Each structure stands twice: as C-alpha cells, then as structure tokens.
Tab-separated table of C-alpha atoms in Angstrom:
chain	number	residue	atom	x	y	z
A	146	ASN	CA	17.875	-1.176	19.348
A	147	VAL	CA	16.053	1.635	19.262
A	148	LEU	CA	12.692	-0.023	17.604
A	149	CYS	CA	13.252	-2.315	21.110
A	150	HIS	CA	13.798	0.441	23.447
A	151	CYS	CA	10.008	2.142	22.021
A	152	CYS	CA	8.222	-1.009	22.189
A	153	ASP	CA	6.051	-0.437	24.911
A	154	VAL	CA	5.401	2.926	24.143
A	155	ILE	CA	4.102	2.173	20.081
A	156	ALA	CA	1.872	-0.774	22.238
A	157	THR	CA	0.056	2.242	24.278
A	158	VAL	CA	0.253	4.535	21.078
A	159	LEU	CA	-2.106	1.762	19.096
A	160	SER	CA	-4.020	0.377	21.870
A	161	ASN	CA	-5.271	4.428	22.441
A	162	VAL	CA	-5.838	4.482	18.659
A	163	GLN	CA	-7.743	1.270	18.631
A	164	ASN	CA	-9.586	2.723	21.755
A	165	TYR	CA	-10.529	5.583	19.829
A	166	MET	CA	-11.657	3.709	16.222
A	167	ARG	CA	-13.548	1.946	18.044
A	168	GLU	CA	-15.945	4.440	19.584
A	169	MET	CA	-16.952	5.954	16.129
A	170	ARG	CA	-20.266	5.990	15.088
A	171	ASP	CA	-19.766	4.346	11.268
A	172	GLU	CA	-17.811	2.092	10.060
A	173	CYS	CA	-14.484	2.813	11.705
A	174	SER	CA	-15.586	1.531	14.579
A	175	PHE	CA	-15.342	-2.303	13.433
A	176	VAL	CA	-10.555	-3.215	14.050
A	177	SER	CA	-9.112	-6.053	15.210
A	178	LEU	CA	-5.634	-7.243	16.136
A	179	ARG	CA	-5.133	-7.292	12.566
A	180	ASP	CA	-5.016	-3.398	12.193
A	181	VAL	CA	-2.180	-4.113	15.162
A	182	GLU	CA	-0.475	-6.502	13.087
A	183	ARG	CA	-0.559	-3.881	9.459
A	184	THR	CA	0.744	-1.124	11.379
A	185	VAL	CA	3.267	-2.496	12.978
A	186	GLN	CA	4.480	-4.509	9.048
A	187	VAL	CA	4.285	-0.652	7.474
A	188	MET	CA	5.890	0.901	9.788
A	189	LEU	CA	8.733	-1.112	9.852
A	190	TRP	CA	9.108	-0.505	5.605
A	191	PHE	CA	8.368	2.927	6.223
A	192	TYR	CA	11.252	3.260	8.962
A	193	LYS	CA	13.428	1.502	6.003
A	194	LEU	CA	12.257	3.786	3.268
A	195	ILE	CA	12.286	6.739	4.858
A	196	PRO	CA	15.492	7.976	4.567
A	197	LYS	CA	15.487	6.946	0.937
A	198	LEU	CA	13.225	9.586	0.219
A	199	HIS	CA	15.513	12.393	2.361
A	200	LEU	CA	12.562	13.417	3.885
A	201	ASN	CA	12.932	16.166	6.219
A	202	THR	CA	12.807	14.910	9.927
A	203	THR	CA	13.913	17.583	11.640
A	204	GLY	CA	12.510	17.936	15.512
A	205	MET	CA	11.103	13.987	15.291
A	206	SER	CA	12.911	10.540	15.832
A	207	LEU	CA	12.751	8.492	12.436
A	208	ILE	CA	10.771	5.482	14.605
A	209	THR	CA	7.651	8.289	15.755
A	210	TYR	CA	7.878	9.794	11.936
A	211	SER	CA	7.165	6.309	10.559
A	212	LEU	CA	4.745	5.162	12.899
A	213	ILE	CA	2.702	8.184	12.209
A	214	LEU	CA	2.966	6.707	8.354
A	215	SER	CA	2.062	3.881	9.672
A	216	ILE	CA	-1.411	5.083	11.417
A	217	ALA	CA	-2.291	7.637	8.946
A	218	VAL	CA	-2.046	4.639	6.268
A	219	CYS	CA	-4.353	1.974	8.266
A	220	TYR	CA	-6.247	4.184	10.679
A	221	ARG	CA	-6.257	7.514	9.727
A	222	ALA	CA	-7.067	7.201	6.350
A	223	LYS	CA	-10.648	5.716	6.791
A	224	LEU	CA	-11.823	8.956	8.514
A	225	ARG	CA	-14.087	11.846	7.886
A	226	ASP	CA	-12.677	14.129	10.836
A	227	ARG	CA	-9.152	13.488	11.007
A	228	THR	CA	-7.986	16.936	13.265
A	229	LYS	CA	-9.871	15.799	15.887
A	230	PHE	CA	-7.863	12.711	15.748
A	231	ASP	CA	-4.736	14.476	14.863
A	232	SER	CA	-5.036	16.188	18.409
A	233	TYR	CA	-5.358	12.662	19.857
A	234	LEU	CA	-2.651	11.095	18.260
A	235	THR	CA	-0.427	13.726	19.662
A	236	SER	CA	-1.285	13.476	23.377
A	237	SER	CA	-0.490	9.758	22.909
A	238	LEU	CA	2.600	10.213	21.254
A	239	VAL	CA	4.906	10.987	24.380
A	240	VAL	CA	8.452	10.733	25.408
A	241	PRO	CA	10.304	8.982	23.862
A	242	LEU	CA	8.456	9.062	21.086
A	243	SER	CA	7.531	13.066	20.865
A	244	THR	CA	8.760	15.991	21.568
A	245	PHE	CA	6.329	18.192	20.308
A	246	THR	CA	2.946	19.260	21.155
A	247	GLU	CA	1.314	20.694	18.011
A	248	SER	CA	-1.212	18.415	16.316
A	249	PHE	CA	-0.437	20.176	12.499
A	250	VAL	CA	2.514	18.368	12.840
A	251	ILE	CA	1.239	15.529	11.806
A	252	LYS	CA	-0.376	16.128	8.660
A	253	THR	CA	2.055	18.303	7.585
A	254	ARG	CA	4.817	15.085	8.211
A	255	ILE	CA	1.831	13.440	6.635
A	256	ASP	CA	1.691	15.296	3.653
A	257	GLN	CA	5.314	15.859	3.512
A	258	CYS	CA	5.995	12.525	2.593
A	259	GLN	CA	2.356	12.176	0.578
A	260	THR	CA	4.202	14.846	-1.481
A	261	ARG	CA	7.195	13.515	-2.087
A	262	ILE	CA	6.148	9.977	-3.101
A	263	VAL	CA	3.737	11.791	-5.975
A	264	ASN	CA	6.524	13.853	-7.234
A	265	LEU	CA	8.519	10.640	-7.999
A	266	MET	CA	5.652	9.490	-10.125
A	267	ARG	CA	4.870	9.992	-14.112
A	268	ILE	CA	2.376	12.725	-14.803
A	269	GLU	CA	1.320	14.741	-17.258
A	270	ALA	CA	1.645	18.898	-16.665
A	271	HIS	CA	-1.787	19.154	-17.597
A	272	ILE	CA	-3.023	16.942	-14.290
A	273	ALA	CA	-4.293	18.813	-10.649
A	274	ARG	CA	-2.546	17.481	-8.141
A	275	ASN	CA	-4.941	17.998	-5.794
A	276	SER	CA	-4.993	15.884	-2.240
A	277	ALA	CA	-7.856	13.575	-3.364
A	278	LEU	CA	-5.405	12.126	-6.115
A	279	THR	CA	-2.176	12.776	-3.672
A	280	GLU	CA	-4.233	10.317	-1.115
A	281	ASN	CA	-5.036	8.061	-3.321
A	282	LEU	CA	-1.672	7.311	-4.846
A	283	PHE	CA	0.404	7.370	-1.720
A	284	MET	CA	-2.597	4.649	-0.318
A	285	MET	CA	-1.693	2.433	-3.465
A	286	PHE	CA	1.453	3.004	-3.671
A	287	VAL	CA	1.759	1.279	-0.049
A	288	CYS	CA	-0.580	-1.010	-0.354
A	289	ILE	CA	0.311	-2.713	-3.932
A	290	GLN	CA	4.024	-3.161	-1.924
A	291	LEU	CA	3.310	-4.747	1.463
A	292	LYS	CA	0.458	-6.274	-0.571
A	293	ILE	CA	-2.000	-4.905	1.683
A	294	PRO	CA	-6.154	-4.609	0.742
A	295	LEU	CA	-7.290	-1.552	-0.514
A	296	PHE	CA	-10.831	-0.287	-0.604
A	297	ILE	CA	-11.299	3.446	-2.493
A	298	VAL	CA	-14.704	4.867	-1.507
A	299	GLY	CA	-15.133	8.065	-3.670
A	300	LYS	CA	-17.815	9.910	-5.660
A	301	PRO	CA	-17.419	9.875	-9.296
A	302	GLY	CA	-14.660	12.406	-10.389
A	303	SER	CA	-11.987	11.451	-7.313
A	304	SER	CA	-9.157	10.886	-9.156
A	305	LYS	CA	-9.717	7.295	-8.748
A	306	SER	CA	-9.164	5.962	-12.280
A	307	LEU	CA	-6.852	7.950	-12.798
A	308	ALA	CA	-4.746	7.706	-9.888
A	309	ARG	CA	-4.859	3.768	-10.612
A	310	SER	CA	-3.261	4.762	-14.532
A	311	ILE	CA	-0.929	6.935	-12.837
A	312	ILE	CA	0.607	3.865	-10.565
A	313	ASN	CA	0.458	1.302	-13.191
A	314	HIS	CA	2.855	3.700	-15.560
A	315	SER	CA	4.751	5.078	-12.602
A	316	PHE	CA	6.097	1.630	-11.274
A	317	ASN	CA	7.460	0.496	-14.575
A	318	GLU	CA	8.653	3.119	-15.934
A	319	GLY	CA	10.526	3.038	-11.905
A	320	LEU	CA	10.512	5.625	-9.094
A	321	CYS	CA	13.641	6.368	-7.995
A	322	VAL	CA	15.496	8.718	-5.789
A	323	GLY	CA	19.466	9.844	-6.894
A	324	GLY	CA	19.241	6.939	-9.163
A	325	ASN	CA	18.116	4.068	-7.005
A	326	ARG	CA	14.944	2.258	-6.812
A	327	ILE	CA	12.571	2.716	-3.583
A	328	THR	CA	10.201	-0.108	-4.647
A	329	GLU	CA	9.928	-3.332	-3.705
A	330	TYR	CA	9.095	-4.585	-7.102
A	331	ASP	CA	10.009	-3.493	-10.790
A	332	HIS	CA	6.993	-4.593	-12.753
A	333	LEU	CA	3.493	-4.277	-12.232
A	334	TYR	CA	1.177	-6.398	-13.457
A	335	MET	CA	-2.607	-5.195	-13.155
A	336	GLN	CA	-5.793	-7.066	-13.261
A	337	CYS	CA	-8.916	-5.483	-13.689
A	338	TYR	CA	-12.487	-6.503	-13.547
A	339	GLN	CA	-15.636	-4.413	-14.118
A	340	CYS	CA	-18.174	-5.700	-11.487
A	341	SER	CA	-21.883	-5.477	-12.227
A	342	GLN	CA	-25.037	-6.298	-10.809
A	343	TYR	CA	-24.828	-9.516	-12.895
A	344	THR	CA	-21.371	-10.416	-11.418
A	345	THR	CA	-20.600	-14.062	-9.838
A	346	SER	CA	-18.306	-15.724	-7.160
A	347	ALA	CA	-16.921	-17.459	-10.178
A	348	GLU	CA	-15.650	-14.994	-11.754
A	349	ILE	CA	-13.989	-12.941	-9.106
A	350	VAL	CA	-12.384	-16.170	-8.426
A	351	GLN	CA	-11.106	-16.844	-11.608
A	352	VAL	CA	-9.308	-12.868	-11.429
A	353	PHE	CA	-7.348	-14.271	-8.883
A	354	SER	CA	-6.924	-17.240	-9.863
A	355	LYS	CA	-5.139	-15.260	-13.644
A	356	SER	CA	-3.077	-12.847	-11.190
A	357	GLN	CA	-2.132	-15.458	-8.578
A	358	THR	CA	-0.164	-17.562	-11.866
A	359	ILE	CA	1.028	-14.272	-13.148
A	360	GLN	CA	2.309	-13.449	-9.724
A	361	GLN	CA	3.760	-17.329	-9.616
A	362	GLU	CA	5.589	-17.354	-12.865
A	363	SER	CA	7.093	-14.076	-12.515
A	364	ALA	CA	10.599	-12.714	-11.193
A	365	ALA	CA	10.849	-12.166	-7.436
A	366	ASP	CA	10.780	-8.436	-8.717
A	367	SER	CA	7.332	-8.572	-9.980
A	368	VAL	CA	4.520	-8.017	-8.540
A	369	ALA	CA	0.968	-8.933	-9.500
A	370	CYS	CA	-2.417	-6.622	-8.297
A	371	VAL	CA	-6.053	-7.348	-8.860
A	372	VAL	CA	-8.317	-4.749	-9.266
A	373	LEU	CA	-12.098	-4.425	-8.661
A	374	ASP	CA	-13.729	-1.605	-10.857
A	375	GLU	CA	-17.250	-0.317	-9.233
A	376	VAL	CA	-17.148	-3.080	-7.198
A	377	GLY	CA	-20.407	-1.685	-5.087
A	378	LEU	CA	-22.350	-2.879	-8.007
A	379	ALA	CA	-21.392	-6.616	-6.975
A	380	GLU	CA	-23.158	-5.995	-4.055
A	381	ASP	CA	-26.736	-5.386	-5.914
A	382	SER	CA	-26.360	-9.180	-7.209
A	383	PRO	CA	-28.390	-11.675	-6.807
A	384	ASN	CA	-25.990	-14.178	-6.652
A	385	LEU	CA	-23.726	-12.775	-3.637
A	386	PRO	CA	-20.219	-12.389	-5.867
A	387	LEU	CA	-18.461	-10.803	-2.790
A	388	LYS	CA	-18.957	-13.732	-0.106
A	389	VAL	CA	-15.850	-15.055	-1.981
A	390	LEU	CA	-13.675	-12.014	-1.068
A	391	HIS	CA	-12.917	-12.798	2.656
A	392	SER	CA	-10.584	-15.641	2.419
A	393	LEU	CA	-9.337	-14.622	-0.938
A	394	LEU	CA	-7.754	-11.411	0.082
A	395	GLU	CA	-6.793	-13.560	3.354
A	396	ASP	CA	-4.420	-16.483	1.291
A	397	SER	CA	-3.733	-14.139	-1.376
A	398	GLU	CA	-0.451	-13.683	-3.193
A	399	VAL	CA	-1.295	-10.823	-5.083
A	400	SER	CA	-2.039	-6.925	-4.459
A	401	GLU	CA	-5.832	-6.077	-4.601
A	402	PHE	CA	-7.817	-2.578	-4.583
A	403	ALA	CA	-11.357	-1.894	-5.162
A	404	ARG	CA	-13.009	0.989	-5.960
C-alpha cells in the first residue's frame, strides 16, 4: 500500500507544517492535533477525487498531490504570505514524496485543481473567475462535502455571497466529469441566517437544529449546510451568542460556514 509506505514521511511533513504555523504572530499560530486529523481526512478524499478530475499529475505522485491539496485546504488557505510557506513546504517534501525543488510547483498544482473544479460549476459568462471567487468556491466545495467548518473572511466585494450562490446552484445541478458525478452528495440544502448585534444563542441553536432535522430526514445523497452571514456582527452582541458554536461544530451532522 503506497499510503502506508509513506506514513512516516507524511507524519514528518505535517509536523513541520504544524511547527511553521505555530511560529506565526497572528491567529494562524493556533493549531492542534485536530488540524492533523483533518488534513489526513482531506488527503484521503483527494486521493480518490484526483483521478476522477483527470488532473495532470506528471512528475508528481498521486499521494504527493493529495497531500499538497489537503495542506492547502487546512493550513495554506489561512496565510497571507503563501510564497514563503510554499518554499518551506517544498523543502519538507522529501523522497519518496517529492522529486521537485521549485516551490512554484505547489502553487501551480493547487491552481490547476481549483480551476478544474470551478470550471465544472454553473457560472454565468459575465462573471469574472478571479482568484478570490475561485478560492472561495474551491474551499466551499471541499468543506461542504467533508462537513468541515469554514470561516470566509473578506472585505465587501470579495465574492463571498456570489460564491455561496454559485455553489448552491452547482451542487443541485450536478458536478460531473465524463458523465460521472464528483460530489459526495447529489443535493445541498442551505440554511442561511443573517447575524446581527441582536443575535442570541437560542437563534443560532435553532438554525442548526433545523438543519440537523433536514439532514436526518433527507436521503443519504443529501447534505444540509448552515450559513451564518455577517457572523462578525454577532460578536458585538451583549448576549455572546457565538459561545454556542464550539459545541455545535463539534457535534454537528451538517456542513457549516460563516462569512
């Protein structure tokens, strides 16, 4: 088994990435073993998805590509300076995982996968597929299917709401390559809640409870997703409603993201 053969090297890479993140001077420094567990989960998922997407893997093994994409989702997406991180990651990817020495290869392969997935989505011709929209769609695509909590942070006009609309439409229309669906679920039920300074814990719990009910009553090929819109406004609420998120995200059976 190729995965078992590379276990020690993968563990070393993830340890190095964890150490790199801990040296950050902002919230990116907060990492734990949950991040490692999540990265392995995403890596195994990409290991099955990449062949379905018919991506160019020349010069890179399937396990290496899967690992790079999983690290991109779980660590790299948080960072402002990704060029430095790519150089660090390149030096950590040793044989048998890597035979390349140029850090730009990492960005190139990530961009290839993001573009491939976004090109499968229903996006109107007049909408520019800029880097912000592409990354938002890619992250939502992955996190919704694996039920990983996602916080999207950006200024107005950074394609957050647009990405949500596109991902909802695309999931329900079907994302296919050669007639075969590449999504884990055929239907997406998106529950949106507009946060404000008057938001209460009970209201957030109610939104999650409704989505969990939909998830339990739906077919196995369906997934429910909670969207907390303008979640930053709820931070100003004297009711401290966001304190319930920890337990909800831990035990939730639905996907969720906030912006």
